mmCIF file of C-alpha atoms and ligand atoms in Angstrom:
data_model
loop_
_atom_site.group_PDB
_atom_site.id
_atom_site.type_symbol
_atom_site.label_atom_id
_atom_site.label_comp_id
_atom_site.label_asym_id
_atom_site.label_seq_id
_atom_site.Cartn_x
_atom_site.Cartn_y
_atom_site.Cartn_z
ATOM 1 C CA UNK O 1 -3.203 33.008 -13.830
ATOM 2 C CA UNK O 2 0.226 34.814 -14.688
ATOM 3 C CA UNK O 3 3.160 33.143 -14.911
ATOM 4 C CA UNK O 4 4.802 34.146 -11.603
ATOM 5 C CA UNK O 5 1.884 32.873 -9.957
ATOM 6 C CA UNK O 6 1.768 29.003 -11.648
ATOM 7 C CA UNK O 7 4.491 27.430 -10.028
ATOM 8 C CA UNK O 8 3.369 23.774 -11.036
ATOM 9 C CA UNK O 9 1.574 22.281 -13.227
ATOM 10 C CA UNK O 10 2.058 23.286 -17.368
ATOM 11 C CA UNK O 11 1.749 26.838 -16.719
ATOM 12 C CA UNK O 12 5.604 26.531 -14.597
ATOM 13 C CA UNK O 13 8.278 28.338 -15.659
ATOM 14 C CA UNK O 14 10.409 26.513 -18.135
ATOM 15 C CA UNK O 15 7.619 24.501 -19.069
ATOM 16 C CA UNK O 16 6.256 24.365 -22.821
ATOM 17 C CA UNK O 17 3.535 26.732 -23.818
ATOM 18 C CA UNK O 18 1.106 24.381 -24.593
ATOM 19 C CA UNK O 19 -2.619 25.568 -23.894
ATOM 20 C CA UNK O 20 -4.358 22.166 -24.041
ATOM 21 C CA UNK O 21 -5.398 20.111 -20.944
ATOM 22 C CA UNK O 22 -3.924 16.634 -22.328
ATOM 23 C CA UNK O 23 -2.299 15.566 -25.809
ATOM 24 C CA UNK O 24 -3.626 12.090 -24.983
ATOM 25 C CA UNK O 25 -6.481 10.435 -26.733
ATOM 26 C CA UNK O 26 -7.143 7.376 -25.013
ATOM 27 C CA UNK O 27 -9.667 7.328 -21.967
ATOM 28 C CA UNK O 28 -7.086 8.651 -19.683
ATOM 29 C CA UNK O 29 -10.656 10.066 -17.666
ATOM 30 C CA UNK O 30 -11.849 5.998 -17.276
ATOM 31 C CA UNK O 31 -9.667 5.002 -14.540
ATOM 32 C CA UNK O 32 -10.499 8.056 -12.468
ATOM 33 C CA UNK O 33 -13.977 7.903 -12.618
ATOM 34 C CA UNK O 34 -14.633 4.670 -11.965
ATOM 35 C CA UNK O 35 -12.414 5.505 -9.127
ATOM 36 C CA UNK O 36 -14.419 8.259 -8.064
ATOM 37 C CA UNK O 37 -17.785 6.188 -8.596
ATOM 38 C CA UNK O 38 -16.631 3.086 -6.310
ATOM 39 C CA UNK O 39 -15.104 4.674 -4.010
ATOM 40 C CA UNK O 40 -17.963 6.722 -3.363
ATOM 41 C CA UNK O 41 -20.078 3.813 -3.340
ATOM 42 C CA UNK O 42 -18.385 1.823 -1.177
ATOM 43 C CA UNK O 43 -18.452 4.753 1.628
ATOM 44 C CA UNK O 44 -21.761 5.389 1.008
ATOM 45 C CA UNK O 45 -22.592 1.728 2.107
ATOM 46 C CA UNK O 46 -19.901 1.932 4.800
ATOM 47 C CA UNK O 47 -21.075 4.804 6.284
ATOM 48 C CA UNK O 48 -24.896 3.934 6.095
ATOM 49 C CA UNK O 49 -24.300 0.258 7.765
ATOM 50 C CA UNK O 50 -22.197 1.785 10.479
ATOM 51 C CA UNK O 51 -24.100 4.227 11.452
ATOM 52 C CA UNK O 52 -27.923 2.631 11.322
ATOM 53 C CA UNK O 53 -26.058 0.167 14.002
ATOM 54 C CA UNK O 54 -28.683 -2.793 12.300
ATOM 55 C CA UNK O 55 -28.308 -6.445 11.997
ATOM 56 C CA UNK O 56 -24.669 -6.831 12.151
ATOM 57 C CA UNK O 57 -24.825 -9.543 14.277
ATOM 58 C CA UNK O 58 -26.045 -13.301 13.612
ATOM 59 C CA UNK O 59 -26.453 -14.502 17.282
ATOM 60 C CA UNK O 60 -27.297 -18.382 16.688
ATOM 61 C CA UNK O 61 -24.132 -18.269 13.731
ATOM 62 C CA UNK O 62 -22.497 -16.373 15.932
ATOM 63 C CA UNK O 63 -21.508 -14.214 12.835
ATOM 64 C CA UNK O 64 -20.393 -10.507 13.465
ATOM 65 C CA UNK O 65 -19.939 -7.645 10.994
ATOM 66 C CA UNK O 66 -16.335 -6.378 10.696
ATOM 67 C CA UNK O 67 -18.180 -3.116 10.545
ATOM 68 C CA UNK O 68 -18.595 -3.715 14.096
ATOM 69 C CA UNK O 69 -15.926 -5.664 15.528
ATOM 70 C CA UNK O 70 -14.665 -4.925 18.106
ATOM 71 C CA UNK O 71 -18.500 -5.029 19.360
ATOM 72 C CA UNK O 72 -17.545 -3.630 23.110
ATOM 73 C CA UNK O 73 -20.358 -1.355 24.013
ATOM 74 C CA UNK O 74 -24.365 -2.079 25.522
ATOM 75 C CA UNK O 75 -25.756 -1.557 22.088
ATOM 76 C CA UNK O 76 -23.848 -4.945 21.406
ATOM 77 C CA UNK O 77 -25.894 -8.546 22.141
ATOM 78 C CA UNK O 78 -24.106 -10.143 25.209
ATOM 79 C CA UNK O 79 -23.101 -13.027 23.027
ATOM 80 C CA UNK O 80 -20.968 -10.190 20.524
ATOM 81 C CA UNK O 81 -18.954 -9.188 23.695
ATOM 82 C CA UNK O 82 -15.971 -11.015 22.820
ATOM 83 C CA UNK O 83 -14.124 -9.256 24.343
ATOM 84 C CA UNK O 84 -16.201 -7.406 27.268
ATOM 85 C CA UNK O 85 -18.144 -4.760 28.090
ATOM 86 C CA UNK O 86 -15.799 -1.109 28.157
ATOM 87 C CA UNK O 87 -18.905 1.517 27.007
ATOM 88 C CA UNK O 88 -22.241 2.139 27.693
ATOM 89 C CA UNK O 89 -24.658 2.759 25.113
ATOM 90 C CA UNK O 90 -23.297 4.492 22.385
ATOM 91 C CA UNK O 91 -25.303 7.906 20.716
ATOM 92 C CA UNK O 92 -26.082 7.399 17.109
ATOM 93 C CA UNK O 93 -23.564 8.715 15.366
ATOM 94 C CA UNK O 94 -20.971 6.340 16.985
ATOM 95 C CA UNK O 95 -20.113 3.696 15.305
ATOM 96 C CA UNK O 96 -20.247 0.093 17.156
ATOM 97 C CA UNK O 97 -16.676 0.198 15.979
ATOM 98 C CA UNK O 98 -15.605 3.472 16.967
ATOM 99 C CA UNK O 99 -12.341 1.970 18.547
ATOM 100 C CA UNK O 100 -11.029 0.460 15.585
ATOM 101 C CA UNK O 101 -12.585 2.198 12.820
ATOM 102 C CA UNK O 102 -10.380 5.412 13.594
ATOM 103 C CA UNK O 103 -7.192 3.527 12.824
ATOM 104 C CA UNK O 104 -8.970 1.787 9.689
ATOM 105 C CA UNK O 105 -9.745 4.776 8.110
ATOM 106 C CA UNK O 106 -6.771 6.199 8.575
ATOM 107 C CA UNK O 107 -4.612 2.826 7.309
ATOM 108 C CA UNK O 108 -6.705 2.955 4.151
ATOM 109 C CA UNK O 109 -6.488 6.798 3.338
ATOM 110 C CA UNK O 110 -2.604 7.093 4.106
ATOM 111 C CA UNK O 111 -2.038 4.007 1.949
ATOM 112 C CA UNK O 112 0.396 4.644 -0.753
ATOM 113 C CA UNK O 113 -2.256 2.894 -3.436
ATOM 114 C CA UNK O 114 -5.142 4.767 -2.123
ATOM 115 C CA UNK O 115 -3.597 8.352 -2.184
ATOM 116 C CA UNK O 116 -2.331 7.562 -5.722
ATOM 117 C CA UNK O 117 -5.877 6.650 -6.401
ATOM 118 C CA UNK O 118 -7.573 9.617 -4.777
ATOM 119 C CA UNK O 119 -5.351 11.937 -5.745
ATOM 120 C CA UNK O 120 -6.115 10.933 -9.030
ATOM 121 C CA UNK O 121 -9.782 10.626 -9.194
ATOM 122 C CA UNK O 122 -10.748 13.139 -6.368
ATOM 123 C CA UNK O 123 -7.819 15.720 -6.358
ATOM 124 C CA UNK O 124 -6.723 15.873 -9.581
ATOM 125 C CA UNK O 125 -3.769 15.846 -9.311
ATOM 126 C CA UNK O 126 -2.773 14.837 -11.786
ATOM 127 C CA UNK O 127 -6.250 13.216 -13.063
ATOM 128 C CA UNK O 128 -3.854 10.763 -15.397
ATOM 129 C CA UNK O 129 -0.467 11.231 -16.541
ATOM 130 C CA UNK O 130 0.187 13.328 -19.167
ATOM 131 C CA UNK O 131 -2.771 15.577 -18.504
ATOM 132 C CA UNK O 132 -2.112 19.113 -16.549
ATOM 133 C CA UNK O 133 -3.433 19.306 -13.198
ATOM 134 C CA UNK O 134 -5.544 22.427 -11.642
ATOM 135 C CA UNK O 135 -3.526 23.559 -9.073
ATOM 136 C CA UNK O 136 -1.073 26.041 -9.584
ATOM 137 C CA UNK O 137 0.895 24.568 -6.408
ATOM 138 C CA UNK O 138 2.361 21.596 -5.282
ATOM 139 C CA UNK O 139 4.441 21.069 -1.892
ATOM 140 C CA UNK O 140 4.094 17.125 -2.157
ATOM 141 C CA UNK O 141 3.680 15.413 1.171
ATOM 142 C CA UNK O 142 6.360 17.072 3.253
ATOM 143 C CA UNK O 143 3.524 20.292 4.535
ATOM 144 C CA UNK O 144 0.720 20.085 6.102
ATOM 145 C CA UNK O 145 -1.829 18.620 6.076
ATOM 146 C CA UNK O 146 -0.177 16.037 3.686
ATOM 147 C CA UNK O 147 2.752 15.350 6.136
ATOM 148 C CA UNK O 148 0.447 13.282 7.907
ATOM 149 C CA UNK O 149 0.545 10.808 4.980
ATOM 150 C CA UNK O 150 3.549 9.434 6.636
ATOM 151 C CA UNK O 151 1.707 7.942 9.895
ATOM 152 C CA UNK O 152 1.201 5.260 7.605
ATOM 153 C CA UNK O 153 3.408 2.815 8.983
ATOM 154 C CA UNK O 154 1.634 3.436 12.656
ATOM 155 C CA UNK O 155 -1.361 2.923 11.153
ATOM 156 C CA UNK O 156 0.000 -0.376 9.228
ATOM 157 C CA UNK O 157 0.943 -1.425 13.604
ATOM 158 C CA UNK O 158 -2.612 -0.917 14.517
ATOM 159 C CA UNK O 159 -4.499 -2.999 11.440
ATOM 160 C CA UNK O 160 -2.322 -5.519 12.095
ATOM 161 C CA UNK O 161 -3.703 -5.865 15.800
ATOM 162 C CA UNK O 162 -7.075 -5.064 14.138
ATOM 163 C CA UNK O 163 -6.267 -7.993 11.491
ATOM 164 C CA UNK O 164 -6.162 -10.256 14.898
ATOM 165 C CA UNK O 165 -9.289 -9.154 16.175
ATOM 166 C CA UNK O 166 -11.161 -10.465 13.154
ATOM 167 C CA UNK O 167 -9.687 -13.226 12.641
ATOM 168 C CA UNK O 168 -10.246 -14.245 16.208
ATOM 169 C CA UNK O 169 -14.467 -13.041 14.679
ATOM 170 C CA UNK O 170 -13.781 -16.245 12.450
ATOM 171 C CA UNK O 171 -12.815 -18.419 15.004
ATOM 172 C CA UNK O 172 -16.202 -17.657 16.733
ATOM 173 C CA UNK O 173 -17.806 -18.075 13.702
ATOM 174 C CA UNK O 174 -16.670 -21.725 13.970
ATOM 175 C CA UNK O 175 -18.261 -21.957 17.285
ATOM 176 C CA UNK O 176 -21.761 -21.187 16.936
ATOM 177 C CA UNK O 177 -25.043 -21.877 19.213
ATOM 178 C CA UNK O 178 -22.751 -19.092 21.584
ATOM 179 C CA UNK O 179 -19.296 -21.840 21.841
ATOM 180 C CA UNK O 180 -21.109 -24.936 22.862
ATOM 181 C CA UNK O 181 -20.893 -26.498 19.572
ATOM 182 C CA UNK O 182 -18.247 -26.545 16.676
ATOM 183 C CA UNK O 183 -19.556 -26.513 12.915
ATOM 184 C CA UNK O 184 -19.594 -23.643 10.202
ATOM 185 C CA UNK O 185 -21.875 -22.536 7.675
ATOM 186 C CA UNK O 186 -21.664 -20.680 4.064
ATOM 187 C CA UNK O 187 -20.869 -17.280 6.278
ATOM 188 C CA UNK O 188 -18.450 -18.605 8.338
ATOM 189 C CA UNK O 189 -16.805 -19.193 4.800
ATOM 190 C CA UNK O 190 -17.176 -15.980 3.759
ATOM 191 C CA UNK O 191 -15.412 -14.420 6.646
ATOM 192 C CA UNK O 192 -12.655 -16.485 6.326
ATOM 193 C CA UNK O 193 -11.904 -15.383 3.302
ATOM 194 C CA UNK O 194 -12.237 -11.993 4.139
ATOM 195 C CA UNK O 195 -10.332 -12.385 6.954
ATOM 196 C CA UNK O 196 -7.576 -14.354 4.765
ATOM 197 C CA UNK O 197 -7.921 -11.047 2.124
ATOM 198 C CA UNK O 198 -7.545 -8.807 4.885
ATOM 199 C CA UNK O 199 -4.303 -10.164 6.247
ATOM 200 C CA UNK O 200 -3.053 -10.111 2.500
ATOM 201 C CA UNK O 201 -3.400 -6.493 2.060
ATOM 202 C CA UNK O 202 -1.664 -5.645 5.046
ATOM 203 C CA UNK O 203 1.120 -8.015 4.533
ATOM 204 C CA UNK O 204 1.373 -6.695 1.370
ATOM 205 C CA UNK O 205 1.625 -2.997 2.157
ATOM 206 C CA UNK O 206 4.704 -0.787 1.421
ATOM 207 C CA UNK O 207 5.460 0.158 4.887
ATOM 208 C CA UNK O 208 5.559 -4.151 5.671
ATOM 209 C CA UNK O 209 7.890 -4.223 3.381
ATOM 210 C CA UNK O 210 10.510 -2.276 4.435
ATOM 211 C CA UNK O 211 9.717 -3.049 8.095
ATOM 212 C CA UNK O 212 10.892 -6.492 7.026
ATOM 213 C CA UNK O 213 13.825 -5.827 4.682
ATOM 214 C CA UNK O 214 14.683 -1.977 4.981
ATOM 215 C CA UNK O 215 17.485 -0.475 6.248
ATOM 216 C CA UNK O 216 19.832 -3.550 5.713
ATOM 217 C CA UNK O 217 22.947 -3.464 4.174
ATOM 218 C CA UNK O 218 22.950 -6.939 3.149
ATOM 219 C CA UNK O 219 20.918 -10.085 2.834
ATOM 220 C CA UNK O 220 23.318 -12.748 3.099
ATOM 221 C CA UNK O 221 23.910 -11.878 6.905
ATOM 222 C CA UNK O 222 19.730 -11.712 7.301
ATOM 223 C CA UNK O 223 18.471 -15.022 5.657
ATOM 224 C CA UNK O 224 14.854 -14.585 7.609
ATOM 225 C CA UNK O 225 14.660 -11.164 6.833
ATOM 226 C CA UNK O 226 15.234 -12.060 3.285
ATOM 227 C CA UNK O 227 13.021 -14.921 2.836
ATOM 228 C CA UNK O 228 10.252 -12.529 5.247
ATOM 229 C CA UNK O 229 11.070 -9.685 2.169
ATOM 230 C CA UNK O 230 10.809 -11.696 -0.778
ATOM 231 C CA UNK O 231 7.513 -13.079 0.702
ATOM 232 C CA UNK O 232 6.064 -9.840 1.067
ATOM 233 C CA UNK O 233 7.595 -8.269 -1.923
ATOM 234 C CA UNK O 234 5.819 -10.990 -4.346
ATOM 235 C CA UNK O 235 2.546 -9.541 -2.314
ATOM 236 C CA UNK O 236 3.259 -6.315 -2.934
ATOM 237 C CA UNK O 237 3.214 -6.544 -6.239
ATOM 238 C CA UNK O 238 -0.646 -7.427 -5.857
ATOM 239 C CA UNK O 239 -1.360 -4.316 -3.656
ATOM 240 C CA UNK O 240 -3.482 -2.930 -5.805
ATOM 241 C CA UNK O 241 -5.670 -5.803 -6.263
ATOM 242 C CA UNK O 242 -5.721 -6.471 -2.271
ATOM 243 C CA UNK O 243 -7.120 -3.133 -1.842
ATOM 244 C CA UNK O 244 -10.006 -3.176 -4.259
ATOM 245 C CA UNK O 245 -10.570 -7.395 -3.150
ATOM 246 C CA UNK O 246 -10.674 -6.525 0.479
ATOM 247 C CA UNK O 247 -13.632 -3.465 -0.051
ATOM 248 C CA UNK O 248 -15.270 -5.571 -1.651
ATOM 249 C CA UNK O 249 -14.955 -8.854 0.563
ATOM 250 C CA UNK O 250 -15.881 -6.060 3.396
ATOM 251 C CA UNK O 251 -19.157 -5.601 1.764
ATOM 252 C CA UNK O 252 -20.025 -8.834 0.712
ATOM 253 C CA UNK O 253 -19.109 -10.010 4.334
ATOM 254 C CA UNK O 254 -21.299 -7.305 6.102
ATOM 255 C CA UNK O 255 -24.382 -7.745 3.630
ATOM 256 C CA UNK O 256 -24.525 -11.164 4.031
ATOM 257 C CA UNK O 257 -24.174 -11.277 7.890
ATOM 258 C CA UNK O 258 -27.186 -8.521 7.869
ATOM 259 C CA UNK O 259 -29.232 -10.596 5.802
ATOM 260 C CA UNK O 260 -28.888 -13.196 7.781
ATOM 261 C CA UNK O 261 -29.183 -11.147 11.138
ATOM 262 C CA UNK O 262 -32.588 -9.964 9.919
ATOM 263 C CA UNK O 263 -33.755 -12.835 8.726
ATOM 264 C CA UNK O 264 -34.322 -11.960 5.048
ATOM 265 C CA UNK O 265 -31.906 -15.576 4.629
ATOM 266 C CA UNK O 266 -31.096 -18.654 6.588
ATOM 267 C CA UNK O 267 -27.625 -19.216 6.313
ATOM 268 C CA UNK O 268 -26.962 -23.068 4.732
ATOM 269 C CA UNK O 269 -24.885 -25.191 7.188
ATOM 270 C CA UNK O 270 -22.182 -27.402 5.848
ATOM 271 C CA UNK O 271 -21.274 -29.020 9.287
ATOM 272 C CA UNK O 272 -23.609 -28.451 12.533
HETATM 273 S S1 LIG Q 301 0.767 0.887 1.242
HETATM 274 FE FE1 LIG Q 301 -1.285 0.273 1.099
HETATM 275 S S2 LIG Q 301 -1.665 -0.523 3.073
HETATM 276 FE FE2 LIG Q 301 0.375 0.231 3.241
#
């Protein structure tokens, strides 16, 4: 590619000539791939469970999937209905969780760890620092279709609400046998801490944190707002973490309910 052509990347004018990909000799290619192979994974799964619509609910545990909460349709037991009956049955390439999983999809994709991680191991660009990139352009996130990066912070609104709708899964899971008894069993455990992780990594996001402390001259006139910052700052600083912890508490939570949907396990009871 001439010159005049390459406007980013190594090949830019004023750049050095230097013909080779990367000076760096480390496994600067690790990271990305390992990237690119649990990511892909983790879809994979996500995308199989969703769609096969099986065993993602536990009726006597009263366990449901988060891959299918809200559960709001006829393909849904009566006893998942939490929160009522709004569709018919649903074709099969609808999701049970087609209302939510919009929203969820597009939280996780326009988060500001995930596009650094994709555009890393998927993109390439850059594949790792110090190592020239493929494209010979670059407009950043201010062009389409990259521009709509910035509905993060809507999305951030809507898992929040979603955030309540699971955690209101785990309250049911407390109240098995359809909410005529209280008790909880090893799942009922493992949602909560799902749901716990899941309320982490959205507290913890970028947009949170300048919802609670941007745009302030000052502290000292905002104690809450401080104390609400500092809180979410420290979590921020974990975001990372959050986001691969909460895929993989996602999983662990949906394979567990389906095993014990189908009855491949019976899940142990700690208090009836
Ligand atoms: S920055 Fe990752 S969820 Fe907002």
């Amino acid at each position: 590619m001439s010159e005049t052509k390459m406007r980013a990347g190594t090949g830019a004018p004023g750049r050095a000539a230097i013909a080779a990909k990367t000076l760096r000799t480390d496994k600067w290619w690790l990271q990305p791939l390992v990237t690119v192979v649990l990511l892909t994974a983790w879809v994979t799964y996500a995308t199989v469970r969703t769609l096969t619509k099986g065993s993602f609910f536990a009726g006597k545990e009263h366990y449901l999937s988060p891959f299918s909460s809200p559960c709001v349709s006829t393909n849904c037991p009566p006893a998942a209905r939490d929160f009522g009956t709004w569709f018919g049955h649903l074709p099969w390439f609808i999701p049970i969780a087609f209302v939510t999983l919009p929203f969820l999809l597009g939280f996780r994709l326009t988060c500001y760890y995930y596009r650094k991680a994709y555009y890393r191991a998927f993109w390439q660009s850059p594949t790792a620092c110090g190592v020239a990139e493929p494209h010979a352009k670059y407009s950043g996130e201010t062009k389409f279709p990259l521009i709509f990066q910035n509905l993060h912070r809507y999305f951030w609104l809507a898992a929040m609400l979603i955030s309540l709708v699971n955690s209101w899964d785990v309250v049911q899971a407390f109240r098995p046998d359809n909410g005529h008894t209280f008790g909880f069993g090893l799942g009922t455990l493992i949602m909560l801490t799902n749901v716990v992780l899941l309320w982490l990594y959205t507290l913890s996001c970028h947009s949170c944190r300048h919802i609670t402390g941007g745009r302030l001259r000052n502290f000292s006139q905002h104690p809450i707002r401080y104390r609400a910052w500092t809180f979410v700052s420290k979590l921020n600083a974990k975001h990372m973490q959050l986001a691969w912890t909460t895929l993989a508490t996602l999983m662990i939570t949906d394979g567990y309910i389906g095993l014990v949907a189908s009855g491949h396990i019976t899940d142990p009871r700690i208090l009836h």
